[in-house]
Structures are given as structure tokens and as C-alpha cells.
Short mmCIF file of N, CA and C and ligand atoms in Angstrom, two decimals:
data_model
loop_
_atom_site.label_atom_id
_atom_site.label_comp_id
_atom_site.label_asym_id
_atom_site.label_seq_id
_atom_site.Cartn_x
_atom_site.Cartn_y
_atom_site.Cartn_z
N UNK A 1 -46.96 -5.86 -16.01
CA UNK A 1 -47.86 -6.72 -15.25
C UNK A 1 -47.03 -7.73 -14.44
N UNK A 2 -47.42 -7.95 -13.20
CA UNK A 2 -46.67 -8.92 -12.40
C UNK A 2 -47.33 -10.29 -12.53
N UNK A 3 -46.52 -11.32 -12.41
CA UNK A 3 -47.10 -12.66 -12.44
C UNK A 3 -46.71 -13.38 -11.16
N UNK A 4 -47.58 -14.28 -10.73
CA UNK A 4 -47.35 -15.00 -9.48
C UNK A 4 -47.05 -16.45 -9.85
N UNK A 5 -45.98 -16.99 -9.28
CA UNK A 5 -45.66 -18.39 -9.56
C UNK A 5 -46.73 -19.29 -8.96
N UNK A 6 -47.04 -20.36 -9.68
CA UNK A 6 -48.02 -21.32 -9.15
C UNK A 6 -47.35 -22.16 -8.06
N UNK A 7 -48.12 -22.45 -7.06
CA UNK A 7 -47.65 -23.20 -5.90
C UNK A 7 -48.48 -24.48 -5.79
N UNK A 8 -47.83 -25.57 -5.40
CA UNK A 8 -48.56 -26.81 -5.13
C UNK A 8 -49.06 -26.79 -3.69
N UNK A 9 -50.35 -27.03 -3.53
CA UNK A 9 -50.92 -27.05 -2.17
C UNK A 9 -51.68 -28.35 -1.98
N UNK A 10 -51.68 -28.83 -0.76
CA UNK A 10 -52.40 -30.07 -0.41
C UNK A 10 -53.57 -29.71 0.50
N UNK A 11 -54.72 -30.30 0.19
CA UNK A 11 -55.94 -29.99 0.95
C UNK A 11 -56.51 -31.29 1.51
N UNK A 12 -56.80 -31.29 2.79
CA UNK A 12 -57.44 -32.44 3.43
C UNK A 12 -58.95 -32.25 3.45
N UNK A 13 -59.67 -33.30 3.06
CA UNK A 13 -61.14 -33.23 3.06
C UNK A 13 -61.67 -34.23 4.09
N UNK A 14 -62.70 -33.82 4.81
CA UNK A 14 -63.30 -34.73 5.79
C UNK A 14 -64.76 -34.39 6.00
N UNK A 15 -65.54 -35.44 6.26
CA UNK A 15 -66.98 -35.24 6.54
C UNK A 15 -67.49 -36.41 7.35
N UNK A 16 -68.40 -36.14 8.28
CA UNK A 16 -69.08 -37.25 8.96
C UNK A 16 -70.56 -36.97 9.21
N UNK A 17 -71.13 -36.08 8.39
CA UNK A 17 -72.57 -35.79 8.51
C UNK A 17 -73.20 -35.71 7.13
N UNK A 18 -74.49 -36.05 7.06
CA UNK A 18 -75.30 -35.82 5.86
C UNK A 18 -74.65 -36.41 4.60
N UNK A 19 -74.55 -37.73 4.57
CA UNK A 19 -73.98 -38.46 3.44
C UNK A 19 -72.52 -38.03 3.18
N UNK A 20 -71.64 -38.39 4.13
CA UNK A 20 -70.24 -37.94 4.06
C UNK A 20 -69.53 -38.27 2.75
N UNK A 21 -69.82 -39.45 2.19
CA UNK A 21 -69.15 -39.83 0.95
C UNK A 21 -69.49 -38.85 -0.16
N UNK A 22 -70.78 -38.51 -0.23
CA UNK A 22 -71.24 -37.57 -1.24
C UNK A 22 -70.67 -36.17 -0.98
N UNK A 23 -70.60 -35.79 0.28
CA UNK A 23 -70.04 -34.46 0.63
C UNK A 23 -68.61 -34.34 0.09
N UNK A 24 -67.82 -35.40 0.30
CA UNK A 24 -66.42 -35.34 -0.11
C UNK A 24 -66.32 -35.37 -1.64
N UNK A 25 -67.16 -36.22 -2.27
CA UNK A 25 -67.10 -36.29 -3.73
C UNK A 25 -67.52 -34.96 -4.38
N UNK A 26 -68.56 -34.35 -3.82
CA UNK A 26 -69.00 -33.05 -4.35
C UNK A 26 -67.91 -32.00 -4.14
N UNK A 27 -67.28 -32.03 -2.97
CA UNK A 27 -66.22 -31.05 -2.70
C UNK A 27 -65.07 -31.21 -3.69
N UNK A 28 -64.76 -32.45 -4.08
CA UNK A 28 -63.69 -32.67 -5.07
C UNK A 28 -64.09 -32.05 -6.41
N UNK A 29 -65.37 -32.18 -6.77
CA UNK A 29 -65.85 -31.54 -8.01
C UNK A 29 -65.70 -30.03 -7.91
N UNK A 30 -65.96 -29.49 -6.73
CA UNK A 30 -65.85 -28.04 -6.55
C UNK A 30 -64.39 -27.58 -6.61
N UNK A 31 -63.48 -28.44 -6.13
CA UNK A 31 -62.06 -28.07 -6.23
C UNK A 31 -61.60 -28.07 -7.68
N UNK A 32 -62.27 -28.87 -8.51
CA UNK A 32 -61.95 -28.90 -9.95
C UNK A 32 -62.14 -27.53 -10.59
N UNK A 33 -63.06 -26.74 -10.07
CA UNK A 33 -63.36 -25.44 -10.68
C UNK A 33 -62.98 -24.27 -9.76
N UNK A 34 -62.12 -24.54 -8.81
CA UNK A 34 -61.64 -23.48 -7.91
C UNK A 34 -60.89 -22.41 -8.73
N UNK A 35 -61.17 -21.14 -8.43
CA UNK A 35 -60.58 -20.10 -9.27
C UNK A 35 -59.06 -20.03 -9.11
N UNK A 36 -58.41 -19.64 -10.19
CA UNK A 36 -56.94 -19.48 -10.24
C UNK A 36 -56.19 -20.74 -9.82
N UNK A 37 -56.83 -21.89 -9.97
CA UNK A 37 -56.23 -23.14 -9.50
C UNK A 37 -56.56 -24.27 -10.46
N UNK A 38 -55.81 -25.34 -10.31
CA UNK A 38 -56.07 -26.51 -11.13
C UNK A 38 -55.88 -27.74 -10.24
N UNK A 39 -56.87 -28.62 -10.24
CA UNK A 39 -56.80 -29.83 -9.41
C UNK A 39 -55.85 -30.81 -10.09
N UNK A 40 -54.80 -31.20 -9.39
CA UNK A 40 -53.79 -32.08 -10.00
C UNK A 40 -54.07 -33.54 -9.73
N UNK A 41 -54.58 -33.83 -8.54
CA UNK A 41 -54.66 -35.22 -8.13
C UNK A 41 -55.54 -35.33 -6.90
N UNK A 42 -56.16 -36.49 -6.73
CA UNK A 42 -56.81 -36.72 -5.44
C UNK A 42 -56.66 -38.19 -5.06
N UNK A 43 -56.65 -38.42 -3.76
CA UNK A 43 -56.45 -39.76 -3.22
C UNK A 43 -57.75 -40.54 -3.32
N UNK A 44 -57.69 -41.83 -2.96
CA UNK A 44 -58.91 -42.59 -2.71
C UNK A 44 -59.64 -41.97 -1.52
N UNK A 45 -60.87 -42.43 -1.33
CA UNK A 45 -61.60 -42.06 -0.13
C UNK A 45 -61.27 -43.08 0.97
N UNK A 46 -61.20 -42.61 2.19
CA UNK A 46 -60.91 -43.47 3.35
C UNK A 46 -62.02 -43.31 4.37
N UNK A 47 -62.37 -44.42 5.02
CA UNK A 47 -63.30 -44.37 6.14
C UNK A 47 -62.48 -44.45 7.42
N UNK A 48 -62.73 -43.54 8.36
CA UNK A 48 -61.88 -43.53 9.56
C UNK A 48 -62.69 -43.30 10.82
N UNK A 49 -62.24 -43.93 11.91
CA UNK A 49 -62.83 -43.69 13.22
C UNK A 49 -62.55 -42.25 13.62
N UNK A 50 -63.50 -41.60 14.32
CA UNK A 50 -63.23 -40.20 14.69
C UNK A 50 -62.01 -40.09 15.60
N UNK A 51 -61.18 -39.11 15.31
CA UNK A 51 -60.12 -38.70 16.23
C UNK A 51 -60.76 -37.62 17.10
N UNK A 52 -60.57 -37.70 18.40
CA UNK A 52 -61.24 -36.76 19.29
C UNK A 52 -62.48 -37.43 19.88
N UNK A 53 -63.50 -36.65 20.20
CA UNK A 53 -64.70 -37.24 20.81
C UNK A 53 -65.23 -38.42 20.00
N UNK A 54 -65.53 -39.53 20.68
CA UNK A 54 -65.93 -40.77 20.00
C UNK A 54 -67.43 -40.84 19.72
N UNK A 55 -68.22 -40.00 20.39
CA UNK A 55 -69.68 -40.07 20.23
C UNK A 55 -70.12 -39.31 18.97
N UNK A 56 -69.52 -39.68 17.85
CA UNK A 56 -69.90 -39.07 16.57
C UNK A 56 -69.66 -40.12 15.49
N UNK A 57 -70.30 -39.96 14.32
CA UNK A 57 -70.15 -40.97 13.26
C UNK A 57 -68.71 -41.05 12.73
N UNK A 58 -68.41 -42.18 12.05
CA UNK A 58 -67.13 -42.32 11.35
C UNK A 58 -67.02 -41.24 10.27
N UNK A 59 -65.79 -40.95 9.89
CA UNK A 59 -65.52 -39.92 8.87
C UNK A 59 -65.19 -40.56 7.53
N UNK A 60 -65.44 -39.79 6.47
CA UNK A 60 -64.85 -40.06 5.16
C UNK A 60 -63.78 -38.99 4.95
N UNK A 61 -62.57 -39.43 4.58
CA UNK A 61 -61.46 -38.51 4.37
C UNK A 61 -60.80 -38.73 3.01
N UNK A 62 -60.17 -37.70 2.52
CA UNK A 62 -59.37 -37.78 1.30
C UNK A 62 -58.39 -36.60 1.32
N UNK A 63 -57.41 -36.64 0.43
CA UNK A 63 -56.49 -35.50 0.27
C UNK A 63 -56.39 -35.19 -1.22
N UNK A 64 -56.36 -33.90 -1.54
CA UNK A 64 -56.24 -33.47 -2.94
C UNK A 64 -55.03 -32.55 -3.09
N UNK A 65 -54.46 -32.57 -4.29
CA UNK A 65 -53.36 -31.64 -4.63
C UNK A 65 -53.87 -30.63 -5.64
N UNK A 66 -53.58 -29.37 -5.43
CA UNK A 66 -53.89 -28.36 -6.43
C UNK A 66 -52.64 -27.56 -6.76
N UNK A 67 -52.69 -26.97 -7.96
CA UNK A 67 -51.67 -25.99 -8.34
C UNK A 67 -52.42 -24.67 -8.33
N UNK A 68 -51.90 -23.68 -7.63
CA UNK A 68 -52.69 -22.47 -7.47
C UNK A 68 -51.83 -21.21 -7.53
N UNK A 69 -52.43 -20.14 -8.02
CA UNK A 69 -51.78 -18.82 -7.91
C UNK A 69 -52.46 -17.98 -6.84
N UNK A 70 -53.42 -18.56 -6.13
CA UNK A 70 -54.00 -17.86 -4.98
C UNK A 70 -52.95 -17.81 -3.88
N UNK A 71 -52.93 -16.72 -3.11
CA UNK A 71 -52.05 -16.74 -1.95
C UNK A 71 -52.73 -17.58 -0.85
N UNK A 72 -52.01 -17.98 0.19
CA UNK A 72 -52.60 -18.92 1.15
C UNK A 72 -53.87 -18.40 1.81
N UNK A 73 -53.94 -17.10 2.03
CA UNK A 73 -55.13 -16.56 2.70
C UNK A 73 -56.32 -16.50 1.74
N UNK A 74 -56.04 -16.20 0.48
CA UNK A 74 -57.14 -16.25 -0.53
C UNK A 74 -57.65 -17.68 -0.66
N UNK A 75 -56.69 -18.63 -0.67
CA UNK A 75 -57.08 -20.03 -0.78
C UNK A 75 -57.93 -20.43 0.42
N UNK A 76 -57.51 -20.03 1.62
CA UNK A 76 -58.28 -20.33 2.83
C UNK A 76 -59.69 -19.72 2.73
N UNK A 77 -59.79 -18.48 2.22
CA UNK A 77 -61.12 -17.86 2.04
C UNK A 77 -62.00 -18.74 1.16
N UNK A 78 -61.44 -19.22 0.05
CA UNK A 78 -62.23 -20.05 -0.87
C UNK A 78 -62.64 -21.37 -0.20
N UNK A 79 -61.72 -21.97 0.55
CA UNK A 79 -62.04 -23.26 1.19
C UNK A 79 -63.13 -23.05 2.24
N UNK A 80 -63.04 -21.96 2.98
CA UNK A 80 -64.06 -21.71 4.02
C UNK A 80 -65.42 -21.40 3.38
N UNK A 81 -65.39 -20.72 2.23
CA UNK A 81 -66.65 -20.45 1.53
C UNK A 81 -67.28 -21.77 1.08
N UNK A 82 -66.47 -22.71 0.59
CA UNK A 82 -67.00 -24.02 0.19
C UNK A 82 -67.58 -24.77 1.39
N UNK A 83 -66.91 -24.68 2.53
CA UNK A 83 -67.45 -25.32 3.74
C UNK A 83 -68.84 -24.75 4.06
N UNK A 84 -68.99 -23.46 3.87
CA UNK A 84 -70.29 -22.82 4.13
C UNK A 84 -71.35 -23.34 3.18
N UNK A 85 -70.98 -23.48 1.90
CA UNK A 85 -71.93 -24.01 0.91
C UNK A 85 -72.43 -25.39 1.34
N UNK A 86 -71.55 -26.14 2.00
CA UNK A 86 -71.93 -27.48 2.47
C UNK A 86 -72.62 -27.45 3.82
N UNK A 87 -73.02 -26.26 4.25
CA UNK A 87 -73.82 -26.16 5.46
C UNK A 87 -73.04 -26.36 6.74
N UNK A 88 -71.73 -26.10 6.68
CA UNK A 88 -70.91 -26.26 7.88
C UNK A 88 -71.34 -25.25 8.94
N UNK A 89 -71.61 -25.77 10.13
CA UNK A 89 -71.99 -24.91 11.25
C UNK A 89 -70.82 -24.89 12.22
N UNK A 90 -70.29 -23.73 12.47
CA UNK A 90 -69.23 -23.62 13.48
C UNK A 90 -69.90 -23.22 14.78
N UNK A 91 -70.31 -24.25 15.57
CA UNK A 91 -71.09 -23.94 16.77
C UNK A 91 -70.22 -23.93 18.03
N UNK A 92 -68.91 -23.91 17.80
CA UNK A 92 -68.02 -23.80 18.96
C UNK A 92 -67.65 -25.14 19.55
N UNK A 93 -68.31 -26.24 19.14
CA UNK A 93 -67.91 -27.53 19.71
C UNK A 93 -66.59 -27.95 19.07
N UNK A 94 -65.55 -28.01 19.90
CA UNK A 94 -64.24 -28.37 19.36
C UNK A 94 -64.26 -29.86 19.01
N UNK A 95 -63.78 -30.18 17.83
CA UNK A 95 -63.66 -31.56 17.39
C UNK A 95 -65.01 -32.26 17.31
N UNK A 96 -66.06 -31.49 17.03
CA UNK A 96 -67.39 -32.07 16.86
C UNK A 96 -67.61 -32.51 15.42
N UNK A 97 -68.76 -33.17 15.14
CA UNK A 97 -69.05 -33.63 13.79
C UNK A 97 -69.23 -32.46 12.82
N UNK A 98 -68.99 -32.73 11.52
CA UNK A 98 -69.11 -31.65 10.52
C UNK A 98 -69.51 -32.20 9.14
N UNK A 99 -70.27 -31.36 8.39
CA UNK A 99 -70.66 -31.75 7.04
C UNK A 99 -69.45 -31.73 6.10
N UNK A 100 -68.57 -30.74 6.27
CA UNK A 100 -67.37 -30.70 5.42
C UNK A 100 -66.28 -29.87 6.08
N UNK A 101 -65.12 -30.47 6.12
CA UNK A 101 -63.92 -29.81 6.62
C UNK A 101 -62.93 -29.78 5.47
N UNK A 102 -62.43 -28.61 5.13
CA UNK A 102 -61.38 -28.49 4.11
C UNK A 102 -60.17 -27.85 4.78
N UNK A 103 -59.16 -28.66 5.03
CA UNK A 103 -57.97 -28.16 5.74
C UNK A 103 -56.86 -27.89 4.74
N UNK A 104 -56.33 -26.69 4.81
CA UNK A 104 -55.14 -26.38 4.01
C UNK A 104 -53.94 -26.98 4.75
N UNK A 105 -53.42 -28.09 4.21
CA UNK A 105 -52.39 -28.85 4.91
C UNK A 105 -51.00 -28.28 4.63
N UNK A 106 -50.73 -28.06 3.34
CA UNK A 106 -49.40 -27.64 2.90
C UNK A 106 -49.57 -26.64 1.77
N UNK A 107 -48.69 -25.65 1.74
CA UNK A 107 -48.71 -24.64 0.67
C UNK A 107 -47.26 -24.48 0.22
N UNK A 108 -46.90 -25.18 -0.85
CA UNK A 108 -45.50 -25.22 -1.27
C UNK A 108 -44.66 -25.67 -0.08
N UNK A 109 -43.50 -25.00 0.10
CA UNK A 109 -42.71 -25.34 1.29
C UNK A 109 -42.83 -24.24 2.35
N UNK A 110 -43.95 -23.51 2.30
CA UNK A 110 -44.16 -22.42 3.26
C UNK A 110 -44.39 -22.92 4.67
N UNK A 111 -43.92 -22.13 5.62
CA UNK A 111 -44.30 -22.32 7.02
C UNK A 111 -44.98 -21.02 7.43
N UNK A 112 -46.21 -21.13 7.91
CA UNK A 112 -47.00 -19.96 8.29
C UNK A 112 -47.53 -20.21 9.69
N UNK A 113 -47.38 -19.22 10.53
CA UNK A 113 -47.90 -19.38 11.88
C UNK A 113 -48.55 -18.08 12.33
N UNK A 114 -49.80 -17.92 11.93
CA UNK A 114 -50.57 -16.73 12.33
C UNK A 114 -51.82 -17.25 13.04
N UNK A 115 -52.53 -16.37 13.76
CA UNK A 115 -53.74 -16.85 14.45
C UNK A 115 -54.73 -17.49 13.49
N UNK A 116 -54.84 -16.97 12.28
CA UNK A 116 -55.84 -17.51 11.35
C UNK A 116 -55.38 -18.76 10.62
N UNK A 117 -54.10 -18.87 10.40
CA UNK A 117 -53.61 -19.93 9.51
C UNK A 117 -52.26 -20.47 9.99
N UNK A 118 -52.22 -21.79 10.16
CA UNK A 118 -50.95 -22.44 10.49
C UNK A 118 -50.68 -23.49 9.41
N UNK A 119 -49.52 -23.36 8.77
CA UNK A 119 -49.09 -24.30 7.74
C UNK A 119 -47.64 -24.69 8.01
N UNK A 120 -47.29 -25.98 7.99
CA UNK A 120 -48.16 -27.13 7.81
C UNK A 120 -49.24 -27.18 8.89
N UNK A 121 -50.36 -27.80 8.55
CA UNK A 121 -51.43 -27.97 9.53
C UNK A 121 -50.83 -28.66 10.77
N UNK A 122 -50.96 -28.03 11.96
CA UNK A 122 -50.22 -28.51 13.13
C UNK A 122 -50.48 -29.98 13.49
N UNK A 123 -51.67 -30.48 13.21
CA UNK A 123 -52.00 -31.85 13.64
C UNK A 123 -51.78 -32.90 12.55
N UNK A 124 -51.44 -32.45 11.32
CA UNK A 124 -51.48 -33.40 10.20
C UNK A 124 -50.56 -34.60 10.39
N UNK A 125 -49.40 -34.39 11.02
CA UNK A 125 -48.45 -35.49 11.11
C UNK A 125 -48.87 -36.55 12.14
N UNK A 126 -49.87 -36.23 12.96
CA UNK A 126 -50.35 -37.20 13.95
C UNK A 126 -51.57 -37.96 13.45
N UNK A 127 -52.03 -37.66 12.25
CA UNK A 127 -53.33 -38.17 11.81
C UNK A 127 -53.21 -39.13 10.62
N UNK A 128 -53.56 -40.39 10.86
CA UNK A 128 -53.55 -41.37 9.78
C UNK A 128 -54.51 -40.95 8.67
N UNK A 129 -55.63 -40.30 9.03
CA UNK A 129 -56.60 -39.93 8.00
C UNK A 129 -56.09 -38.81 7.09
N UNK A 130 -54.95 -38.21 7.44
CA UNK A 130 -54.28 -37.27 6.54
C UNK A 130 -53.08 -37.95 5.85
N UNK A 131 -52.22 -38.59 6.66
CA UNK A 131 -50.95 -39.09 6.09
C UNK A 131 -51.16 -40.26 5.12
N UNK A 132 -52.14 -41.14 5.39
CA UNK A 132 -52.33 -42.27 4.47
C UNK A 132 -52.81 -41.79 3.10
N UNK A 133 -53.90 -41.00 3.03
CA UNK A 133 -54.28 -40.51 1.68
C UNK A 133 -53.18 -39.65 1.05
N UNK A 134 -52.50 -38.85 1.85
CA UNK A 134 -51.41 -38.02 1.31
C UNK A 134 -50.33 -38.90 0.66
N UNK A 135 -50.03 -40.05 1.30
CA UNK A 135 -48.95 -40.89 0.79
C UNK A 135 -49.31 -41.54 -0.55
N UNK A 136 -50.60 -41.55 -0.88
CA UNK A 136 -51.01 -42.07 -2.20
C UNK A 136 -50.63 -41.12 -3.32
N UNK A 137 -50.63 -39.82 -3.02
CA UNK A 137 -50.51 -38.82 -4.09
C UNK A 137 -49.27 -37.94 -3.97
N UNK A 138 -48.50 -38.11 -2.90
CA UNK A 138 -47.29 -37.28 -2.72
C UNK A 138 -46.08 -38.21 -2.68
N UNK A 139 -44.91 -37.70 -3.08
CA UNK A 139 -43.71 -38.54 -3.02
C UNK A 139 -43.38 -38.90 -1.57
N UNK A 140 -42.99 -40.16 -1.35
CA UNK A 140 -42.64 -40.63 0.00
C UNK A 140 -41.48 -39.82 0.59
N UNK A 141 -40.63 -39.28 -0.31
CA UNK A 141 -39.47 -38.51 0.17
C UNK A 141 -39.82 -37.06 0.45
N UNK A 142 -41.10 -36.70 0.29
CA UNK A 142 -41.48 -35.29 0.49
C UNK A 142 -41.20 -34.85 1.92
N UNK A 143 -40.61 -33.66 2.01
CA UNK A 143 -40.32 -33.06 3.31
C UNK A 143 -41.53 -32.24 3.73
N UNK A 144 -42.03 -32.52 4.92
CA UNK A 144 -43.10 -31.68 5.47
C UNK A 144 -42.40 -30.63 6.34
N UNK A 145 -42.45 -29.36 5.90
CA UNK A 145 -41.59 -28.35 6.52
C UNK A 145 -41.68 -28.34 8.06
N UNK A 146 -40.53 -28.48 8.68
CA UNK A 146 -40.47 -28.43 10.14
C UNK A 146 -40.89 -29.72 10.83
N UNK A 147 -41.33 -30.72 10.05
CA UNK A 147 -41.89 -31.94 10.68
C UNK A 147 -41.12 -33.20 10.32
N UNK A 148 -40.57 -33.26 9.11
CA UNK A 148 -39.83 -34.45 8.71
C UNK A 148 -40.28 -34.98 7.36
N UNK A 149 -39.73 -36.16 7.03
CA UNK A 149 -40.00 -36.76 5.72
C UNK A 149 -41.26 -37.63 5.83
N UNK A 150 -42.11 -37.55 4.83
CA UNK A 150 -43.40 -38.26 4.85
C UNK A 150 -43.22 -39.74 5.21
N UNK A 151 -42.24 -40.39 4.58
CA UNK A 151 -42.04 -41.83 4.80
C UNK A 151 -41.82 -42.14 6.28
N UNK A 152 -40.96 -41.38 6.96
CA UNK A 152 -40.70 -41.71 8.37
C UNK A 152 -41.87 -41.27 9.27
N UNK A 153 -42.56 -40.21 8.88
CA UNK A 153 -43.74 -39.81 9.67
C UNK A 153 -44.80 -40.92 9.62
N UNK A 154 -44.92 -41.54 8.44
CA UNK A 154 -45.89 -42.64 8.29
C UNK A 154 -45.48 -43.84 9.14
N UNK A 155 -44.18 -44.11 9.17
CA UNK A 155 -43.69 -45.26 9.96
C UNK A 155 -43.97 -45.07 11.44
N UNK A 156 -43.95 -43.81 11.89
CA UNK A 156 -44.15 -43.53 13.32
C UNK A 156 -45.61 -43.53 13.73
N UNK A 157 -46.49 -43.62 12.73
CA UNK A 157 -47.91 -43.42 12.99
C UNK A 157 -48.54 -44.68 13.60
N UNK A 158 -49.42 -44.48 14.59
CA UNK A 158 -50.15 -45.62 15.15
C UNK A 158 -51.12 -46.15 14.09
N UNK A 159 -51.15 -47.46 13.96
CA UNK A 159 -52.03 -48.10 12.96
C UNK A 159 -53.48 -48.11 13.44
N UNK A 160 -54.36 -48.43 12.53
CA UNK A 160 -55.72 -48.80 12.94
C UNK A 160 -56.75 -47.71 12.74
N UNK A 161 -57.99 -48.16 12.66
CA UNK A 161 -59.13 -47.24 12.63
C UNK A 161 -59.34 -46.57 11.30
N UNK A 162 -58.65 -47.07 10.25
CA UNK A 162 -58.82 -46.43 8.94
C UNK A 162 -58.82 -47.47 7.83
N UNK A 163 -59.70 -47.27 6.86
CA UNK A 163 -59.89 -48.27 5.81
C UNK A 163 -60.04 -47.54 4.47
N UNK A 164 -59.28 -48.00 3.47
CA UNK A 164 -59.38 -47.39 2.15
C UNK A 164 -60.62 -47.94 1.45
N UNK A 165 -61.42 -47.09 0.86
CA UNK A 165 -62.65 -47.52 0.18
C UNK A 165 -62.38 -47.73 -1.30
N UNK A 166 -63.13 -48.65 -1.88
CA UNK A 166 -62.96 -48.93 -3.33
C UNK A 166 -63.58 -47.82 -4.14
N1 ROI B 201 -61.44 -37.66 12.76
C1 ROI B 201 -61.36 -38.28 11.57
N2 ROI B 201 -61.25 -39.60 11.53
N3 ROI B 201 -61.41 -37.58 10.39
C2 ROI B 201 -61.52 -36.23 10.37
O1 ROI B 201 -61.56 -35.61 9.28
C3 ROI B 201 -61.57 -35.54 11.61
N4 ROI B 201 -61.66 -34.19 11.66
C4 ROI B 201 -61.65 -33.55 12.82
C5 ROI B 201 -61.61 -34.26 14.13
C6 ROI B 201 -62.85 -33.89 14.93
C7 ROI B 201 -60.35 -33.84 14.87
N5 ROI B 201 -61.58 -35.69 14.00
C8 ROI B 201 -61.54 -36.31 12.79
O2 ROI B 201 -61.68 -32.23 12.81
#
């Protein structure tokens, strides 16, 4: 029998529709029971101004760490299925509002660049709503493959528009 080594993966959660705080909290409960995985940690919740089109509500964001034996595409399938459970409508509006977004940010130290999946998530290093919650639960010295060290990426980030919730 073959065995697969467990990999640490980071998942970004975001919502700005239909009680966003509850959407994110429920999604964290669902990650607790994700198959072949174990939820290791999750950040505080953050309230953030929308990046992209401004004519939409503020977002609630968080980042979670899991240990998983799913391969990255299986993991993506599960995350997309959870988005569907939360009534996510992909209506083609780029950067529009959403009930739940689950972004696979990092998968071990893998770099993946296929049409369906890019890891590290290409935009993550530009987004305070990803890097701030990530910095709560990941080592500051963590290398984001191909992008740099978390600590210096955070230093380069424009401030503002984000608030940690109690
Ligand atoms: N803006 C914020 N603040 N948080 C998000 O999760 C988020 N997600 C997105 C876009 C539309 C880019 N903007 C966001 O997908």
C-alpha cells in the first residue's frame, strides 16, 4: 500500500454577502471535517474594504491552515464544492461580491501554474486581507515560493482598509 505524506496548506476565506461573518464561521466548521485533512489553525476574522470594484459591501476575511493528504486538485475540488454549498454564483462578474470564496493560497512549498490552479495564489502577496491574517498563524520567516519572505512582503504592503475583529 502506498502512503501520501501530509502537506500543510493555507486557505483564504472571504465573504461579503448574506451575513458574511456567519458564512466564514460556518466555512471554518466545514474545514474542521474536510476529508483526509485536519484543521490546524485559523486566524481572527478581519473586516476589509473591497479590493477591486468599490460598489459592493465590505468583506469578512480569515486564513486557515490545514494538514492534508489530498492532492492540490482534490483539495480544490472540495473547496469549490463548499463554495457551492454556500450558494456561490459564478455569474462571470470579475471581482464581484460573493457569499463565500475559498482560495487555496499555499500547498506546502509547491509552485503550480496550470489554467485551473495557480499556487501560490498569484494575488496573495498584494492583499492585506490575506497577508495580515496569514501573519497571525504562519511564521514571519516563512518563504512564499517565488515571492519572498512573509515578513518583508508585509512590510511592503500598503496599509489601511482592514480591521481585526474581536
Ligand atoms: N476584497 C476583500 N477585501 N476581500 C476579499 O476576500 C476579496 N475577494 C475578492 C475581490 C473581489 C478581489 N476583492 C476582495 O475576490
